[in-house]
mmCIF file of C-alpha atoms in Angstrom:
data_model
loop_
_atom_site.group_PDB
_atom_site.id
_atom_site.type_symbol
_atom_site.label_atom_id
_atom_site.label_comp_id
_atom_site.label_asym_id
_atom_site.label_seq_id
_atom_site.Cartn_x
_atom_site.Cartn_y
_atom_site.Cartn_z
ATOM 1 C CA UNK A 247 -9.232 -18.630 17.695
ATOM 2 C CA UNK A 248 -8.118 -22.182 17.672
ATOM 3 C CA UNK A 249 -4.824 -21.185 16.159
ATOM 4 C CA UNK A 250 -4.051 -18.804 19.102
ATOM 5 C CA UNK A 251 -5.178 -21.383 21.955
ATOM 6 C CA UNK A 252 -2.262 -23.975 20.143
ATOM 7 C CA UNK A 253 0.137 -21.167 20.160
ATOM 8 C CA UNK A 254 -0.469 -20.330 23.775
ATOM 9 C CA UNK A 255 -0.042 -23.897 24.918
ATOM 10 C CA UNK A 256 3.411 -23.733 22.806
ATOM 11 C CA UNK A 257 4.633 -20.557 24.642
ATOM 12 C CA UNK A 258 4.979 -21.807 28.170
ATOM 13 C CA UNK A 259 7.984 -23.598 27.096
ATOM 14 C CA UNK A 260 9.483 -21.117 24.834
ATOM 15 C CA UNK A 261 8.797 -17.871 26.974
ATOM 16 C CA UNK A 262 12.011 -17.970 28.852
ATOM 17 C CA UNK A 263 14.055 -18.014 25.748
ATOM 18 C CA UNK A 264 11.742 -15.027 24.321
ATOM 19 C CA UNK A 265 12.250 -12.881 27.151
ATOM 20 C CA UNK A 266 15.857 -13.484 27.103
ATOM 21 C CA UNK A 267 16.011 -12.306 23.647
ATOM 22 C CA UNK A 268 14.580 -8.992 24.185
ATOM 23 C CA UNK A 269 17.930 -7.914 26.041
ATOM 24 C CA UNK A 270 19.933 -9.264 23.418
ATOM 25 C CA UNK A 271 22.504 -6.766 21.670
ATOM 26 C CA UNK A 272 22.265 -5.126 18.369
ATOM 27 C CA UNK A 273 25.953 -5.973 17.376
ATOM 28 C CA UNK A 274 25.734 -7.564 13.647
ATOM 29 C CA UNK A 275 24.544 -6.469 10.442
ATOM 30 C CA UNK A 276 23.739 -9.920 9.026
ATOM 31 C CA UNK A 277 20.088 -11.117 7.983
ATOM 32 C CA UNK A 278 18.625 -14.114 6.560
ATOM 33 C CA UNK A 279 16.095 -13.098 3.877
ATOM 34 C CA UNK A 280 13.138 -15.272 3.006
ATOM 35 C CA UNK A 281 12.313 -16.357 6.406
ATOM 36 C CA UNK A 282 13.377 -20.134 6.169
ATOM 37 C CA UNK A 283 15.668 -19.388 9.045
ATOM 38 C CA UNK A 284 15.860 -17.255 12.004
ATOM 39 C CA UNK A 285 17.265 -16.988 15.544
ATOM 40 C CA UNK A 286 17.543 -15.755 19.109
ATOM 41 C CA UNK A 287 17.746 -11.939 19.284
ATOM 42 C CA UNK A 288 16.436 -11.224 15.697
ATOM 43 C CA UNK A 289 13.998 -8.042 14.588
ATOM 44 C CA UNK A 290 11.984 -10.364 12.807
ATOM 45 C CA UNK A 291 10.085 -8.445 9.804
ATOM 46 C CA UNK A 292 7.027 -9.959 8.030
ATOM 47 C CA UNK A 293 5.890 -8.667 4.557
ATOM 48 C CA UNK A 294 2.643 -9.411 3.207
ATOM 49 C CA UNK A 295 4.224 -10.335 0.007
ATOM 50 C CA UNK A 296 8.097 -9.812 -1.546
ATOM 51 C CA UNK A 297 6.061 -9.508 -4.892
ATOM 52 C CA UNK A 298 4.477 -5.949 -4.201
ATOM 53 C CA UNK A 299 6.409 -3.317 -6.096
ATOM 54 C CA UNK A 300 5.655 -0.588 -3.309
ATOM 55 C CA UNK A 301 6.732 -2.889 -0.524
ATOM 56 C CA UNK A 302 9.825 -3.836 -2.525
ATOM 57 C CA UNK A 303 11.135 -0.473 -1.953
ATOM 58 C CA UNK A 304 10.285 -0.241 1.784
ATOM 59 C CA UNK A 305 12.087 -3.494 2.049
ATOM 60 C CA UNK A 306 14.970 -2.579 0.342
ATOM 61 C CA UNK A 307 15.255 0.883 2.131
ATOM 62 C CA UNK A 308 14.559 -0.935 5.581
ATOM 63 C CA UNK A 309 17.110 -3.597 5.033
ATOM 64 C CA UNK A 310 19.618 -0.820 4.349
ATOM 65 C CA UNK A 311 18.229 1.144 7.583
ATOM 66 C CA UNK A 312 18.429 -2.118 9.753
ATOM 67 C CA UNK A 313 22.262 -3.120 8.720
ATOM 68 C CA UNK A 314 23.404 0.707 9.087
ATOM 69 C CA UNK A 315 22.151 0.776 12.727
ATOM 70 C CA UNK A 316 23.750 -2.561 13.195
ATOM 71 C CA UNK A 317 20.442 -4.483 14.186
ATOM 72 C CA UNK A 318 20.048 -7.959 13.383
ATOM 73 C CA UNK A 319 17.149 -8.739 11.357
ATOM 74 C CA UNK A 320 15.173 -11.549 9.336
ATOM 75 C CA UNK A 321 12.932 -10.651 6.451
ATOM 76 C CA UNK A 322 9.839 -13.013 6.045
ATOM 77 C CA UNK A 323 7.791 -13.523 2.533
ATOM 78 C CA UNK A 324 3.941 -14.306 3.348
ATOM 79 C CA UNK A 325 3.321 -14.929 -0.112
ATOM 80 C CA UNK A 326 0.161 -12.993 0.502
ATOM 81 C CA UNK A 327 -1.324 -15.968 2.593
ATOM 82 C CA UNK A 328 -2.269 -15.072 6.386
ATOM 83 C CA UNK A 329 -1.949 -18.609 7.716
ATOM 84 C CA UNK A 330 2.016 -18.519 6.080
ATOM 85 C CA UNK A 331 2.549 -15.359 7.701
ATOM 86 C CA UNK A 332 0.975 -16.323 11.186
ATOM 87 C CA UNK A 333 2.947 -19.334 11.148
ATOM 88 C CA UNK A 334 6.135 -17.659 10.553
ATOM 89 C CA UNK A 335 5.554 -15.310 13.425
ATOM 90 C CA UNK A 336 5.038 -18.205 15.248
ATOM 91 C CA UNK A 337 8.355 -19.932 14.225
ATOM 92 C CA UNK A 338 10.126 -16.724 14.816
ATOM 93 C CA UNK A 339 8.826 -16.133 18.361
ATOM 94 C CA UNK A 340 9.642 -19.515 19.356
ATOM 95 C CA UNK A 341 13.332 -19.164 18.117
ATOM 96 C CA UNK A 342 13.708 -16.108 20.346
ATOM 97 C CA UNK A 343 12.826 -13.265 18.127
ATOM 98 C CA UNK A 344 12.987 -10.057 20.347
ATOM 99 C CA UNK A 345 10.838 -7.835 18.241
ATOM 100 C CA UNK A 346 8.084 -8.294 15.327
ATOM 101 C CA UNK A 347 7.440 -5.807 12.454
ATOM 102 C CA UNK A 348 4.440 -6.913 10.619
ATOM 103 C CA UNK A 349 3.015 -5.802 7.121
ATOM 104 C CA UNK A 350 -0.072 -7.959 8.099
ATOM 105 C CA UNK A 351 -1.699 -10.034 5.103
ATOM 106 C CA UNK A 352 -5.337 -9.956 5.844
ATOM 107 C CA UNK A 353 -6.818 -6.433 6.356
ATOM 108 C CA UNK A 354 -10.431 -7.833 5.807
ATOM 109 C CA UNK A 355 -10.892 -8.110 9.563
ATOM 110 C CA UNK A 356 -9.264 -7.280 12.948
ATOM 111 C CA UNK A 357 -8.599 -11.226 13.597
ATOM 112 C CA UNK A 358 -5.146 -11.406 12.148
ATOM 113 C CA UNK A 359 -3.788 -8.335 13.546
ATOM 114 C CA UNK A 360 -5.354 -9.055 16.988
ATOM 115 C CA UNK A 361 -3.843 -12.519 16.952
ATOM 116 C CA UNK A 362 -0.246 -11.242 16.281
ATOM 117 C CA UNK A 363 -0.741 -8.608 19.248
ATOM 118 C CA UNK A 364 -1.751 -11.561 21.265
ATOM 119 C CA UNK A 365 1.439 -13.692 20.482
ATOM 120 C CA UNK A 366 3.830 -10.682 20.819
ATOM 121 C CA UNK A 367 2.112 -9.844 24.316
ATOM 122 C CA UNK A 368 2.572 -13.486 25.614
ATOM 123 C CA UNK A 369 5.972 -13.172 24.631
ATOM 124 C CA UNK A 370 6.573 -9.840 25.875
ATOM 125 C CA UNK A 371 8.053 -8.401 22.988
ATOM 126 C CA UNK A 372 7.299 -4.980 21.068
ATOM 127 C CA UNK A 373 5.367 -5.133 17.522
ATOM 128 C CA UNK A 374 5.237 -2.737 15.133
ATOM 129 C CA UNK A 375 2.907 -2.863 12.144
ATOM 130 C CA UNK A 376 3.304 -1.037 8.968
ATOM 131 C CA UNK A 377 1.625 -0.073 5.774
ATOM 132 C CA UNK A 378 -1.355 -1.981 5.693
ATOM 133 C CA UNK A 379 -4.173 -0.585 8.083
ATOM 134 C CA UNK A 380 -4.816 -2.035 11.514
ATOM 135 C CA UNK A 381 -7.519 -0.272 13.730
ATOM 136 C CA UNK A 382 -6.404 1.659 16.725
ATOM 137 C CA UNK A 383 -8.179 -0.373 19.218
ATOM 138 C CA UNK A 384 -6.112 -3.348 18.095
ATOM 139 C CA UNK A 385 -2.912 -1.689 18.429
ATOM 140 C CA UNK A 386 -3.742 0.124 21.931
ATOM 141 C CA UNK A 387 -4.794 -3.100 23.169
ATOM 142 C CA UNK A 388 -1.201 -3.742 24.057
ATOM 143 C CA UNK A 389 1.470 -0.906 25.261
ATOM 144 C CA UNK A 390 4.591 -2.128 23.360
ATOM 145 C CA UNK A 391 2.647 -2.037 20.141
ATOM 146 C CA UNK A 392 2.518 0.649 17.428
ATOM 147 C CA UNK A 393 1.652 1.463 13.723
ATOM 148 C CA UNK A 394 3.468 3.198 10.995
ATOM 149 C CA UNK A 395 1.377 4.454 8.291
ATOM 150 C CA UNK A 396 -0.019 7.038 6.361
ATOM 151 C CA UNK A 397 -3.291 8.985 6.312
ATOM 152 C CA UNK A 398 -4.814 6.796 3.509
ATOM 153 C CA UNK A 399 -8.035 8.875 2.850
ATOM 154 C CA UNK A 400 -5.446 11.780 1.877
ATOM 155 C CA UNK A 401 -3.920 9.851 -0.724
ATOM 156 C CA UNK A 402 -7.380 9.274 -2.478
ATOM 157 C CA UNK A 403 -8.193 13.335 -1.768
ATOM 158 C CA UNK A 404 -4.795 14.423 -3.240
ATOM 159 C CA UNK A 405 -5.108 12.059 -6.269
ATOM 160 C CA UNK A 406 -8.705 13.061 -6.857
ATOM 161 C CA UNK A 407 -7.559 16.669 -6.471
ATOM 162 C CA UNK A 408 -4.783 15.991 -9.488
ATOM 163 C CA UNK A 409 -7.118 14.163 -11.383
ATOM 164 C CA UNK A 410 -9.884 17.106 -11.217
ATOM 165 C CA UNK A 411 -7.269 19.610 -11.991
ATOM 166 C CA UNK A 412 -5.848 18.015 -14.982
ATOM 167 C CA UNK A 413 -9.279 17.435 -16.646
ATOM 168 C CA UNK A 414 -10.456 20.944 -16.016
ATOM 169 C CA UNK A 415 -7.254 22.204 -17.798
ATOM 170 C CA UNK A 416 -7.754 19.552 -20.734
ATOM 171 C CA UNK A 417 -11.111 18.546 -21.013
ATOM 172 C CA UNK A 418 -11.889 18.783 -24.873
ATOM 173 C CA UNK A 419 -8.691 16.949 -25.423
ATOM 174 C CA UNK A 420 -9.613 14.338 -22.838
ATOM 175 C CA UNK A 421 -13.212 14.114 -24.078
ATOM 176 C CA UNK A 422 -12.356 11.954 -26.880
ATOM 177 C CA UNK A 423 -16.045 11.217 -28.130
ATOM 178 C CA UNK A 424 -17.412 15.119 -27.248
ATOM 179 C CA UNK A 425 -20.325 14.036 -25.277
ATOM 180 C CA UNK A 426 -19.165 16.396 -22.560
ATOM 181 C CA UNK A 427 -18.384 14.163 -19.713
ATOM 182 C CA UNK A 428 -15.231 12.074 -18.988
ATOM 183 C CA UNK A 429 -15.526 8.237 -19.021
ATOM 184 C CA UNK A 430 -12.946 6.446 -16.663
ATOM 185 C CA UNK A 431 -11.762 3.337 -15.309
ATOM 186 C CA UNK A 432 -11.176 2.766 -11.526
ATOM 187 C CA UNK A 433 -8.515 0.088 -10.690
ATOM 188 C CA UNK A 434 -9.178 -0.931 -6.819
ATOM 189 C CA UNK A 435 -6.572 -3.394 -6.340
ATOM 190 C CA UNK A 436 -8.157 -5.198 -3.159
ATOM 191 C CA UNK A 437 -11.767 -5.672 -1.536
ATOM 192 C CA UNK A 438 -11.965 -4.978 1.887
ATOM 193 C CA UNK A 439 -8.775 -2.967 2.107
ATOM 194 C CA UNK A 440 -9.052 0.508 3.939
ATOM 195 C CA UNK A 441 -6.309 2.180 1.734
ATOM 196 C CA UNK A 442 -7.951 0.965 -1.317
ATOM 197 C CA UNK A 443 -11.602 1.512 -0.307
ATOM 198 C CA UNK A 444 -10.191 5.509 0.600
ATOM 199 C CA UNK A 445 -8.624 5.841 -2.702
ATOM 200 C CA UNK A 446 -11.447 4.631 -4.507
ATOM 201 C CA UNK A 447 -13.768 6.635 -2.686
ATOM 202 C CA UNK A 448 -11.866 10.043 -2.638
ATOM 203 C CA UNK A 449 -10.421 9.443 -6.222
ATOM 204 C CA UNK A 450 -13.463 10.081 -7.627
ATOM 205 C CA UNK A 451 -15.181 12.602 -5.284
ATOM 206 C CA UNK A 452 -12.543 14.890 -5.042
ATOM 207 C CA UNK A 453 -12.250 14.986 -9.093
ATOM 208 C CA UNK A 454 -15.871 15.285 -9.234
ATOM 209 C CA UNK A 455 -16.028 18.334 -7.028
ATOM 210 C CA UNK A 456 -13.247 19.859 -8.944
ATOM 211 C CA UNK A 457 -15.167 19.273 -12.420
ATOM 212 C CA UNK A 458 -18.548 20.344 -11.034
ATOM 213 C CA UNK A 459 -16.871 23.546 -9.723
ATOM 214 C CA UNK A 460 -15.709 24.529 -13.226
ATOM 215 C CA UNK A 461 -19.171 23.607 -14.606
ATOM 216 C CA UNK A 462 -18.258 20.160 -15.722
ATOM 217 C CA UNK A 463 -20.463 17.134 -15.602
ATOM 218 C CA UNK A 464 -18.784 14.583 -13.103
ATOM 219 C CA UNK A 465 -16.847 11.478 -14.011
ATOM 220 C CA UNK A 466 -18.916 8.775 -15.839
ATOM 221 C CA UNK A 467 -18.001 5.103 -15.087
ATOM 222 C CA UNK A 468 -17.179 3.527 -18.435
ATOM 223 C CA UNK A 469 -19.661 0.527 -17.965
ATOM 224 C CA UNK A 470 -22.816 2.215 -17.325
ATOM 225 C CA UNK A 471 -24.481 -0.761 -15.969
ATOM 226 C CA UNK A 472 -21.362 -2.104 -13.460
ATOM 227 C CA UNK A 473 -22.679 -3.105 -10.208
ATOM 228 C CA UNK A 474 -19.601 -1.463 -8.616
ATOM 229 C CA UNK A 475 -17.826 1.486 -10.012
ATOM 230 C CA UNK A 476 -14.057 -0.093 -9.590
ATOM 231 C CA UNK A 477 -12.169 -3.115 -11.277
ATOM 232 C CA UNK A 478 -10.439 -5.464 -8.821
ATOM 233 C CA UNK A 479 -7.248 -7.438 -8.872
ATOM 234 C CA UNK A 480 -8.658 -11.023 -8.713
ATOM 235 C CA UNK A 481 -5.345 -11.965 -6.658
ATOM 236 C CA UNK A 482 -5.638 -8.792 -4.594
ATOM 237 C CA UNK A 483 -2.158 -8.162 -5.321
ATOM 238 C CA UNK A 484 -2.533 -4.677 -6.797
ATOM 239 C CA UNK A 485 -0.491 -5.919 -9.833
ATOM 240 C CA UNK A 486 0.922 -4.604 -13.174
ATOM 241 C CA UNK A 487 -0.210 -7.718 -14.950
ATOM 242 C CA UNK A 488 -3.771 -7.600 -13.594
ATOM 243 C CA UNK A 489 -4.089 -3.855 -14.771
ATOM 244 C CA UNK A 490 -2.834 -5.009 -18.051
ATOM 245 C CA UNK A 491 -5.263 -7.717 -18.327
ATOM 246 C CA UNK A 492 -8.047 -5.686 -17.111
ATOM 247 C CA UNK A 493 -7.392 -2.658 -19.321
ATOM 248 C CA UNK A 494 -6.934 -5.058 -22.459
ATOM 249 C CA UNK A 495 -10.254 -6.572 -21.945
ATOM 250 C CA UNK A 496 -11.931 -3.413 -21.436
ATOM 251 C CA UNK A 497 -10.413 -2.116 -24.681
ATOM 252 C CA UNK A 498 -11.756 -4.913 -26.617
ATOM 253 C CA UNK A 499 -15.432 -3.755 -26.054
ATOM 254 C CA UNK A 500 -14.935 -0.126 -25.064
ATOM 255 C CA UNK A 501 -12.846 1.625 -27.824
ATOM 256 C CA UNK A 502 -12.916 4.884 -29.853
ATOM 257 C CA UNK A 503 -14.330 2.896 -33.008
ATOM 258 C CA UNK A 504 -17.270 2.164 -30.367
ATOM 259 C CA UNK A 505 -17.519 5.643 -29.485
ATOM 260 C CA UNK A 506 -17.060 4.761 -25.845
ATOM 261 C CA UNK A 507 -13.400 4.789 -25.181
ATOM 262 C CA UNK A 508 -12.153 4.789 -21.483
ATOM 263 C CA UNK A 509 -10.861 8.507 -21.433
ATOM 264 C CA UNK A 510 -9.174 8.278 -18.226
ATOM 265 C CA UNK A 511 -7.760 5.846 -15.565
ATOM 266 C CA UNK A 512 -7.358 6.160 -11.920
ATOM 267 C CA UNK A 513 -5.383 3.412 -10.002
ATOM 268 C CA UNK A 514 -4.678 2.927 -6.526
ATOM 269 C CA UNK A 515 -1.175 1.954 -6.776
ATOM 270 C CA UNK A 516 1.463 2.657 -9.875
ATOM 271 C CA UNK A 517 1.675 -0.952 -10.323
ATOM 272 C CA UNK A 518 -1.550 -1.169 -11.802
ATOM 273 C CA UNK A 519 -1.275 2.119 -13.490
ATOM 274 C CA UNK A 520 1.626 0.960 -15.116
ATOM 275 C CA UNK A 521 -0.176 -2.274 -16.220
ATOM 276 C CA UNK A 522 -2.876 -0.172 -17.728
ATOM 277 C CA UNK A 523 -0.385 1.804 -19.592
ATOM 278 C CA UNK A 524 1.222 -1.008 -21.098
ATOM 279 C CA UNK A 525 -2.035 -2.427 -22.469
ATOM 280 C CA UNK A 526 -3.164 1.361 -23.711
ATOM 281 C CA UNK A 527 0.239 1.435 -25.503
ATOM 282 C CA UNK A 528 -0.471 -1.905 -27.097
ATOM 283 C CA UNK A 529 -3.325 -0.079 -28.525
ATOM 284 C CA UNK A 530 -1.356 2.703 -29.982
ATOM 285 C CA UNK A 531 -1.601 5.025 -27.054
ATOM 286 C CA UNK A 532 0.387 6.841 -24.311
ATOM 287 C CA UNK A 533 3.664 5.901 -26.414
ATOM 288 C CA UNK A 534 5.320 9.275 -25.539
ATOM 289 C CA UNK A 535 5.635 9.902 -29.291
ATOM 290 C CA UNK A 536 4.886 13.122 -30.860
ATOM 291 C CA UNK A 537 1.125 13.162 -32.068
ATOM 292 C CA UNK A 538 0.244 10.111 -29.715
ATOM 293 C CA UNK A 539 -3.017 10.165 -27.829
ATOM 294 C CA UNK A 540 -2.606 10.104 -24.284
ATOM 295 C CA UNK A 541 -5.257 8.505 -21.868
ATOM 296 C CA UNK A 542 -4.486 10.300 -18.708
ATOM 297 C CA UNK A 543 -3.323 7.854 -15.756
ATOM 298 C CA UNK A 544 -2.896 8.446 -12.138
ATOM 299 C CA UNK A 545 -1.532 6.316 -9.919
ATOM 300 C CA UNK A 546 -0.072 6.023 -6.250
ATOM 301 C CA UNK A 547 3.300 5.623 -4.871
ATOM 302 C CA UNK A 548 5.728 7.394 -7.194
ATOM 303 C CA UNK A 549 7.756 4.376 -8.093
ATOM 304 C CA UNK A 550 10.719 5.123 -10.373
ATOM 305 C CA UNK A 551 9.104 3.543 -13.266
ATOM 306 C CA UNK A 552 6.004 5.579 -12.936
ATOM 307 C CA UNK A 553 8.096 8.913 -12.517
ATOM 308 C CA UNK A 554 10.003 7.887 -15.580
ATOM 309 C CA UNK A 555 6.753 7.210 -17.506
ATOM 310 C CA UNK A 556 5.147 10.516 -16.351
ATOM 311 C CA UNK A 557 8.535 12.637 -17.259
ATOM 312 C CA UNK A 558 8.053 10.644 -20.783
ATOM 313 C CA UNK A 559 4.662 11.747 -21.384
ATOM 314 C CA UNK A 560 2.995 8.240 -20.780
ATOM 315 C CA UNK A 561 1.502 8.691 -17.470
ATOM 316 C CA UNK A 562 0.064 11.666 -16.149
ATOM 317 C CA UNK A 563 0.484 11.930 -12.229
ATOM 318 C CA UNK A 564 0.951 9.741 -9.016
ATOM 319 C CA UNK A 565 0.633 10.388 -5.344
ATOM 320 C CA UNK A 566 4.072 9.747 -3.570
ATOM 321 C CA UNK A 567 3.988 7.283 -0.770
ATOM 322 C CA UNK A 568 7.325 7.578 0.590
ATOM 323 C CA UNK A 569 8.561 4.115 1.209
ATOM 324 C CA UNK A 570 12.070 5.209 2.288
ATOM 325 C CA UNK A 571 10.646 7.641 4.877
ATOM 326 C CA UNK A 572 8.428 4.553 6.196
ATOM 327 C CA UNK A 573 11.626 2.548 6.508
ATOM 328 C CA UNK A 574 13.525 5.390 8.403
ATOM 329 C CA UNK A 575 10.907 5.786 10.840
ATOM 330 C CA UNK A 576 10.225 1.858 10.999
ATOM 331 C CA UNK A 577 13.897 1.541 11.876
ATOM 332 C CA UNK A 578 14.028 4.450 14.522
ATOM 333 C CA UNK A 579 11.170 3.029 16.242
ATOM 334 C CA UNK A 580 12.764 -0.375 16.207
ATOM 335 C CA UNK A 581 15.860 0.930 17.941
ATOM 336 C CA UNK A 582 13.651 2.986 20.255
ATOM 337 C CA UNK A 583 11.232 -0.160 21.488
ATOM 338 C CA UNK A 584 14.129 -2.197 21.939
ATOM 339 C CA UNK A 585 15.760 -0.036 24.378
ATOM 340 C CA UNK A 586 13.145 1.317 26.438
ATOM 341 C CA UNK A 587 12.713 4.845 25.056
ATOM 342 C CA UNK A 588 9.558 6.341 24.001
ATOM 343 C CA UNK A 589 8.541 4.528 20.808
ATOM 344 C CA UNK A 590 8.593 7.742 19.041
ATOM 345 C CA UNK A 591 11.375 9.230 20.215
ATOM 346 C CA UNK A 592 13.485 11.509 17.402
ATOM 347 C CA UNK A 593 10.463 11.312 14.954
ATOM 348 C CA UNK A 594 8.652 14.560 13.838
ATOM 349 C CA UNK A 595 6.023 15.015 16.433
ATOM 350 C CA UNK A 596 3.958 16.896 14.134
ATOM 351 C CA UNK A 597 3.125 13.111 12.415
ATOM 352 C CA UNK A 598 2.583 11.221 15.482
ATOM 353 C CA UNK A 599 -1.169 10.410 16.345
ATOM 354 C CA UNK A 600 -1.902 9.660 19.958
ATOM 355 C CA UNK A 601 0.365 7.117 21.369
ATOM 356 C CA UNK A 602 -0.172 4.653 18.588
ATOM 357 C CA UNK A 603 0.711 5.636 15.394
ATOM 358 C CA UNK A 604 2.923 7.777 13.210
ATOM 359 C CA UNK A 605 1.754 8.881 9.845
ATOM 360 C CA UNK A 606 4.219 9.458 6.886
ATOM 361 C CA UNK A 607 3.221 12.402 4.499
ATOM 362 C CA UNK A 608 2.069 11.842 0.908
ATOM 363 C CA UNK A 609 3.134 14.394 -1.916
ATOM 364 C CA UNK A 610 2.586 15.100 -5.526
ATOM 365 C CA UNK A 611 4.632 13.970 -8.465
ATOM 366 C CA UNK A 612 3.570 15.110 -11.954
ATOM 367 C CA UNK A 613 4.965 16.806 -15.023
ATOM 368 C CA UNK A 614 6.372 19.794 -14.564
#
């Protein structure tokens, strides 16, 4: 890649500074948020965007953990732009960063992560990728690399099981037009994202398996002629605003008056789920008031707002993606990998996969 060639040419002058930074002490709790500055000896933390609700929980927890551990760090906002993030990484290394922690923007191909690995290796500094999927062969190509993530297929499977169990227990109430099948909307989030792909697949497959086991028809997509059985956030940001817009547009055509109301919403994150909930509330559903009709909505992340909505009867369930647990694991690994310990030292071995990754477990959150 031309960008990488340019960077490698630049690295010769900066290499001695970068290597010296690897031995820097962790004697400060200061950080410079926003990524405009940075300096020698910092741990550089790169987020795909500060605007993602779940990533915000990881960032808040990781900032607190790193400060408590006495680690000098700097947060960088990639603004959902891989070119921006790559340039931030180049700058941080040239200024003497001693470690990279990366929530990579572009997950549609291996190129972005491979380029970052090559930059870290050229500088001789460790790198941790987190949350957004990076392939095993990319991570294992460098012995100072690791990944902190989840078994993202499990999130979809757990969500699908939750959907199926709920629909089996409430089938007649959910089947608003009484046609014997449940019409659903799937809010995918982003095309080409491994987590989104798996949640989209298993959120439906596992729900259908539960339904069919009880003699019910499988889920039916609300747009029978749709080329894909999901709706995308056009900006790839998994946002509540897009969840609202998509649902509002759908309700203008698919509604109870027309006999084809969307009867269930499956969302790949809580942000889009909450957005869909807002649109439904504007149409008189899911208000939490006695007698209000409820369209079941399922998400992933267990954000505080989603848990509150579930407790109030406005949302149905979510799968907890443990942002605090992810942050704690990253912080431990930062300390390990900057002090020549095994990268997974002091972490639960049951969650470690080979020599390259650790998975943070999921759990259910639903009304009691």
